[in-house]
Coordinates of C-alpha atoms and ligand atoms in Angstrom, one line a residue:
M1 CA 9.3 20.5 7.8
A2 CA 9.2 17.7 10.5
E3 CA 12.1 17.3 12.8
Q4 CA 14.3 14.3 11.8
L5 CA 15.4 11.4 13.9
I6 CA 19.1 11.6 13.4
D7 CA 22.0 9.9 15.1
T8 CA 25.6 10.9 15.7
F9 CA 26.7 9.4 12.4
G10 CA 24.3 11.7 10.5
R11 CA 21.9 8.9 9.6
I12 CA 18.3 10.1 9.2
H13 CA 15.7 7.5 10.2
R14 CA 12.6 7.3 8.1
D15 CA 11.6 3.6 8.1
L16 CA 9.7 2.0 11.0
R17 CA 9.2 -1.7 11.5
I18 CA 6.4 -2.6 13.8
S19 CA 6.2 -6.1 15.2
I20 CA 2.6 -6.7 16.3
T21 CA 3.0 -10.1 17.8
D22 CA 5.8 -12.6 18.8
R23 CA 3.5 -15.5 18.1
C24 CA 3.8 -17.6 14.9
N25 CA 2.0 -20.5 13.3
F26 CA 5.4 -21.7 11.9
R27 CA 8.6 -22.7 13.7
C28 CA 11.3 -22.0 11.1
Q29 CA 14.6 -23.6 12.1
Y30 CA 16.5 -20.4 11.5
C31 CA 14.2 -18.3 13.7
M32 CA 12.3 -20.2 16.4
P33 CA 12.9 -23.4 18.5
V34 CA 10.6 -26.4 17.8
E35 CA 8.9 -25.9 21.2
G36 CA 9.3 -23.9 24.3
M37 CA 8.7 -20.4 23.0
V38 CA 7.0 -18.4 25.7
W39 CA 4.6 -16.0 24.1
T40 CA 4.1 -12.5 25.4
P41 CA 0.8 -12.4 27.4
R42 CA -1.9 -10.7 25.4
D43 CA -2.3 -7.8 27.9
D44 CA 1.4 -7.0 27.5
L45 CA 1.1 -6.5 23.7
L46 CA 0.6 -3.0 22.5
T47 CA -3.0 -2.4 21.6
F48 CA -3.8 -1.2 18.1
E49 CA -4.6 2.2 19.6
E50 CA -1.2 2.3 21.3
I51 CA 0.6 1.3 18.1
E52 CA -1.3 3.9 16.1
R53 CA -0.4 6.6 18.6
L54 CA 3.3 5.9 18.4
A55 CA 3.2 5.5 14.6
R56 CA 1.4 8.8 14.3
L57 CA 3.9 10.6 16.5
L58 CA 6.8 9.2 14.5
V59 CA 5.2 10.2 11.2
E60 CA 3.9 13.6 12.2
R61 CA 6.8 14.7 14.4
F62 CA 9.8 12.9 12.9
G63 CA 8.9 12.5 9.2
I64 CA 8.8 8.7 9.2
D65 CA 7.4 7.9 5.8
S66 CA 7.6 4.1 5.5
I67 CA 6.1 1.5 7.9
R68 CA 6.4 -2.3 7.7
V69 CA 4.2 -4.5 9.9
T70 CA 5.9 -7.7 10.9
G71 CA 6.2 -10.2 13.8
G72 CA 6.3 -13.1 14.8
E73 CA 3.6 -13.8 12.2
P74 CA 1.5 -10.6 11.8
T75 CA -1.5 -12.4 10.3
V76 CA -2.1 -14.4 13.5
R77 CA -3.2 -11.2 15.2
A78 CA -7.0 -10.9 15.2
H79 CA -8.6 -8.0 13.2
L80 CA -5.4 -7.2 11.4
P81 CA -7.2 -5.2 8.7
V82 CA -8.4 -2.8 11.4
L83 CA -4.8 -1.9 12.3
I84 CA -3.8 -1.7 8.6
E85 CA -6.6 0.8 8.1
K86 CA -5.3 3.0 11.0
L87 CA -1.7 2.9 9.7
A88 CA -2.7 3.5 6.1
A89 CA -4.5 6.7 7.2
L90 CA -1.1 8.1 8.2
G91 CA -0.3 8.3 4.5
V92 CA 2.9 6.3 4.6
D93 CA 4.3 3.6 2.3
L94 CA 2.8 0.7 4.2
A95 CA 4.1 -2.8 3.8
M96 CA 4.0 -6.2 5.6
T97 CA 6.2 -9.2 5.9
T98 CA 4.4 -12.6 6.3
N99 CA 4.9 -16.3 6.0
G100 CA 2.0 -16.3 3.6
A101 CA 0.2 -19.3 5.0
T102 CA -3.2 -17.6 5.4
L103 CA -2.8 -15.0 2.7
A104 CA -5.1 -16.8 0.3
H105 CA -8.0 -15.9 2.7
I106 CA -7.0 -12.4 3.7
A107 CA -4.9 -10.8 1.0
Q108 CA -7.8 -8.9 -0.5
D109 CA -9.0 -7.6 2.9
L110 CA -5.5 -6.3 3.6
R111 CA -5.3 -4.7 0.2
D112 CA -8.7 -3.1 0.7
A113 CA -7.6 -1.8 4.1
G114 CA -4.7 0.1 2.5
L115 CA -1.7 -2.2 2.6
K116 CA 0.4 -1.4 -0.4
R117 CA 3.3 -3.8 -0.5
I118 CA 3.9 -7.3 0.8
N119 CA 6.9 -9.6 1.3
I120 CA 6.2 -13.3 1.6
S121 CA 8.8 -15.6 3.1
L122 CA 9.5 -18.8 1.2
D123 CA 12.8 -20.7 1.4
T124 CA 12.2 -23.8 -0.8
F125 CA 9.9 -25.3 -3.4
D126 CA 10.5 -28.9 -2.1
R127 CA 7.8 -30.1 0.1
D128 CA 9.9 -32.3 2.4
R129 CA 12.5 -29.5 2.7
F130 CA 9.7 -27.0 3.5
V131 CA 8.4 -29.3 6.3
S132 CA 12.0 -29.6 7.7
L133 CA 12.7 -25.9 7.5
T134 CA 9.4 -24.5 8.8
R135 CA 8.3 -27.6 10.8
R136 CA 4.9 -27.2 9.2
D137 CA 3.4 -28.8 6.1
N138 CA 2.2 -25.6 4.4
L139 CA 4.0 -25.2 1.1
D140 CA 0.9 -25.3 -1.0
A141 CA -0.8 -22.7 1.2
V142 CA 2.2 -20.4 0.9
L143 CA 2.2 -20.8 -2.9
E144 CA -1.5 -20.1 -3.0
G145 CA -0.9 -17.1 -0.7
I146 CA 1.7 -15.7 -3.2
D147 CA -0.9 -16.0 -6.0
A148 CA -3.5 -14.4 -3.9
A149 CA -1.2 -11.4 -3.2
I150 CA -0.5 -11.0 -6.9
A151 CA -4.3 -11.2 -7.7
A152 CA -5.1 -8.6 -4.9
G153 CA -2.8 -6.1 -6.7
F154 CA 0.1 -5.7 -4.2
D155 CA 2.9 -3.9 -6.1
P156 CA 5.4 -5.2 -5.7
V157 CA 5.0 -8.6 -4.3
K158 CA 8.4 -9.8 -3.0
V159 CA 9.5 -13.2 -2.0
N160 CA 12.1 -13.4 0.8
A161 CA 14.3 -16.6 0.7
V162 CA 16.9 -17.2 3.5
I163 CA 19.6 -19.2 1.7
M164 CA 21.7 -21.5 3.9
K165 CA 24.7 -23.5 2.6
G166 CA 24.0 -27.2 2.2
V167 CA 20.3 -26.6 3.0
N168 CA 18.7 -24.8 0.1
D169 CA 21.5 -23.2 -1.9
D170 CA 20.8 -25.5 -4.8
E171 CA 17.4 -23.7 -5.4
I172 CA 18.7 -20.2 -6.2
L173 CA 18.0 -20.6 -9.9
E174 CA 14.6 -22.1 -9.2
F175 CA 13.8 -19.0 -7.2
A176 CA 15.0 -16.7 -10.0
A177 CA 12.9 -18.6 -12.5
F178 CA 9.9 -18.4 -10.2
G179 CA 10.3 -14.6 -9.7
R180 CA 10.7 -14.0 -13.4
A181 CA 7.7 -16.1 -14.4
K182 CA 5.3 -14.7 -11.7
G183 CA 6.5 -11.1 -11.9
V184 CA 7.6 -11.1 -8.2
V185 CA 10.8 -9.7 -6.8
V186 CA 13.0 -12.3 -5.2
R187 CA 15.2 -11.2 -2.3
F188 CA 17.8 -13.7 -1.2
I189 CA 18.7 -13.2 2.5
E190 CA 21.9 -14.2 4.2
F191 CA 21.4 -16.3 7.3
M192 CA 21.8 -14.1 10.4
P193 CA 22.8 -15.0 13.9
L194 CA 19.3 -14.4 15.3
D195 CA 18.0 -17.9 15.4
A196 CA 16.5 -19.0 18.7
D197 CA 18.4 -22.3 18.6
E198 CA 21.8 -20.5 18.3
A199 CA 22.8 -22.9 15.6
W200 CA 24.1 -20.1 13.3
S201 CA 27.7 -20.4 12.2
R202 CA 29.5 -18.4 9.5
D203 CA 30.0 -21.5 7.3
K204 CA 26.2 -21.9 6.9
V205 CA 25.9 -18.4 5.4
M206 CA 25.6 -18.4 1.6
P207 CA 27.4 -15.1 0.9
L208 CA 26.1 -12.4 -1.5
A209 CA 29.0 -13.0 -3.9
D210 CA 28.2 -16.7 -4.3
I211 CA 24.5 -16.0 -4.8
V212 CA 25.4 -13.5 -7.5
D213 CA 27.8 -15.9 -9.2
V214 CA 25.0 -18.5 -9.4
L215 CA 22.6 -16.0 -10.9
S216 CA 25.1 -14.5 -13.3
A217 CA 25.9 -17.9 -14.8
A218 CA 22.3 -18.1 -16.0
Y219 CA 21.2 -14.5 -16.5
E220 CA 22.7 -11.2 -17.5
L221 CA 22.3 -8.9 -14.6
E222 CA 22.6 -5.1 -14.5
P223 CA 23.1 -3.3 -11.1
L224 CA 20.4 -1.0 -9.9
E225 CA 20.7 2.0 -7.6
R226 CA 20.5 0.9 -4.0
G227 CA 19.4 4.1 -2.2
S228 CA 18.5 3.2 1.4
S229 CA 17.4 -0.3 0.4
P230 CA 19.0 -3.0 2.6
A231 CA 19.2 -5.1 -0.6
A232 CA 21.8 -5.0 -3.3
R233 CA 19.7 -5.0 -6.4
W234 CA 20.0 -6.0 -10.1
R235 CA 17.6 -6.0 -13.0
Y236 CA 17.6 -8.8 -15.5
A237 CA 19.0 -7.4 -18.8
D238 CA 16.2 -9.1 -20.7
G239 CA 13.6 -7.0 -18.9
A240 CA 12.1 -9.8 -16.8
G241 CA 12.1 -7.9 -13.5
E242 CA 14.6 -7.5 -10.7
V243 CA 16.3 -9.6 -8.0
G244 CA 18.1 -8.6 -4.8
V245 CA 20.3 -9.9 -2.0
I246 CA 20.2 -8.7 1.6
A247 CA 23.7 -9.3 2.8
T248 CA 23.6 -8.4 6.4
V249 CA 26.6 -10.7 7.2
T250 CA 29.0 -10.2 4.3
D251 CA 28.1 -6.7 3.2
A252 CA 26.3 -4.9 6.0
F253 CA 24.3 -1.9 5.1
C254 CA 24.7 -0.2 8.5
D255 CA 26.2 2.9 7.0
S256 CA 23.0 3.8 5.3
C257 CA 20.5 2.2 7.7
D258 CA 17.4 4.3 8.2
R259 CA 15.4 1.8 10.3
I260 CA 13.9 1.9 13.8
R261 CA 11.8 -0.8 15.4
L262 CA 9.0 -1.3 17.8
T263 CA 8.5 -4.7 19.3
A264 CA 5.2 -6.3 20.1
E265 CA 5.5 -5.5 23.8
G266 CA 6.3 -1.9 23.1
Q267 CA 10.1 -1.8 23.2
F268 CA 11.7 0.8 20.9
R269 CA 15.0 -0.5 19.3
N270 CA 17.3 1.5 17.1
C271 CA 18.9 -1.6 15.5
L272 CA 17.9 -5.2 14.7
F273 CA 20.9 -6.3 16.7
A274 CA 20.5 -3.7 19.5
L275 CA 21.2 -5.4 22.9
D276 CA 18.2 -3.7 24.5
G277 CA 15.5 -1.1 23.9
V278 CA 13.4 1.5 25.7
D279 CA 10.1 0.5 27.3
L280 CA 7.6 2.7 25.5
R281 CA 4.6 0.7 26.8
A282 CA 5.4 1.8 30.4
L283 CA 5.4 5.4 29.2
L284 CA 2.2 5.0 27.2
R285 CA 0.4 3.3 30.1
G286 CA 1.9 5.8 32.5
D287 CA 0.2 8.7 30.7
A288 CA 3.3 10.1 29.1
S289 CA 2.7 13.1 26.9
D290 CA 3.7 13.2 23.2
D291 CA 6.6 15.5 24.1
E292 CA 7.9 13.1 26.7
L293 CA 7.7 10.2 24.2
A294 CA 9.4 12.3 21.5
D295 CA 12.2 13.1 23.9
V296 CA 12.8 9.4 24.6
L297 CA 12.7 8.5 20.9
R298 CA 15.1 11.3 19.9
G299 CA 17.5 10.4 22.7
N300 CA 17.6 6.8 21.8
V301 CA 18.2 7.2 18.1
A302 CA 20.9 9.8 18.8
Q303 CA 22.8 7.1 20.7
K304 CA 22.6 4.5 17.9
W305 CA 25.9 2.6 17.3
A306 CA 27.8 2.6 14.0
G307 CA 26.8 -1.0 13.2
H308 CA 26.3 -4.6 14.4
Q309 CA 29.9 -5.8 13.8
I310 CA 29.0 -9.4 12.9
G311 CA 32.1 -11.3 12.0
T312 CA 34.3 -9.3 14.4
V313 CA 35.2 -10.0 18.1
A314 CA 33.1 -7.0 19.0
F315 CA 29.8 -8.7 17.9
I316 CA 27.4 -9.5 20.8
R317 CA 24.4 -11.6 19.9
P318 CA 21.2 -10.1 21.1
K319 CA 19.3 -12.2 23.7
K320 CA 16.1 -12.0 21.6
S321 CA 15.6 -14.0 18.4
M322 CA 14.3 -12.6 15.1
S323 CA 10.7 -13.5 15.8
Q324 CA 10.8 -11.6 19.1
I325 CA 12.4 -8.5 17.7
G326 CA 10.5 -8.4 14.4
G327 CA 12.4 -9.2 11.2
Ligands
LIG401 N1 6.7 -14.3 10.1 C1 6.9 -13.4 9.1 C2 7.8 -14.1 8.0 O1 8.3 -15.1 8.2 O2 7.9 -13.4 6.9 C3 7.5 -12.1 9.5 C4 8.6 -12.2 10.6 S1 10.1 -13.0 10.1 C5 11.0 -12.9 11.6 C6 10.8 -11.8 9.0 C7 11.8 -12.3 8.1 O3 12.9 -12.6 8.8 C8 11.5 -13.5 7.2 O4 11.7 -13.2 5.9 C9 12.4 -14.5 7.7 O5 12.8 -15.4 6.7 C10 13.6 -13.7 8.2 N2 14.4 -14.4 9.1 C11 14.1 -15.0 10.3 N3 15.1 -15.5 10.9 C12 16.2 -15.2 10.2 C13 17.6 -15.4 10.3 N4 18.1 -16.1 11.4 N5 18.4 -15.0 9.3 C14 17.9 -14.3 8.2 N6 16.6 -14.1 8.1 C15 15.8 -14.5 9.0
LIG402 FE1 7.5 -17.5 12.1 FE2 8.5 -15.8 10.3 FE3 10.0 -16.8 12.3 FE4 9.2 -18.4 10.4 S1 10.5 -16.6 10.1 S2 9.2 -18.9 12.6 S3 7.2 -17.7 9.9 S4 8.3 -15.5 12.5

């Protein structure tokens, strides 16, 4: 059996998130500033070969069995299906998170390359609100992207909706109806303090409990086993699928977190809220052996903290925003 990446709290890490770019074709309010993002220069991004080497090491040596490709917006990276094919060959549960804007054109290529699951981010069905939230007029393209993902056979297709009080909390039931009608799993996400504009405040968070109240007033929900999923999950009692809430702020899942992260410039991070990471790119480009890389990975995970502490005086906001770490 492979060695396990285990920390001092006994948490075993099996889920790798790889950000492949910090660039994006959107500028979501809760993630990026309108302008002024400085993109990582191309030569500083890990190459597909470097990403593959690290992923293979993590899979073969440490038993990582699930990989999610993310960003920034992963679909803006050229030749994405080539990377997907390399990662799919590792035999893991391979998923991607995308804003969906170009999926209508590439969903089938990604599926054919071996991508199994897809999460598409969509926070509103209202066009003006979409423009205000993403600072782009792409609602129709994202809706077409969701249809293309369904047609390409991704299973499941999930829709991620960040719900903010006074912004889009009046659309929860519309999301539920959409998920039930299309056969997609809706995941409501609490707004986290990782926005580049630093406009986050606790009163803008729509808490899990309130989201569930809204859903339960319209539908009978039955709780589902959570496992290592970051989402609290329910099935609709009438059999029309499932729905979930990722409650990072009001019901943190740190105790069962099994995630590790690789940023686009090759930093290894053991938590979304970690204050820094280790520079694997320097090791890769300095001809480090697999054993040397493995020592660094093992040592970094061993030191993982208990949790992010949002809502307490101990919380320190990471300097990087969601798009730079990889959501
Ligand atoms: N660009 C892709 C997308 O939007 O799906 C992938 C990267 S994005 C950073 C990953 C996820 O993080 C998206 O579902 C997005 O809605 C979510 N996200 C970004 N900023 C967030 C924040 N401050 N709080 C909660 N979720 C956030
Ligand atoms: Fe881009 Fe995704 Fe961030 Fe929106 S949430 S700005 S689509 S990286």
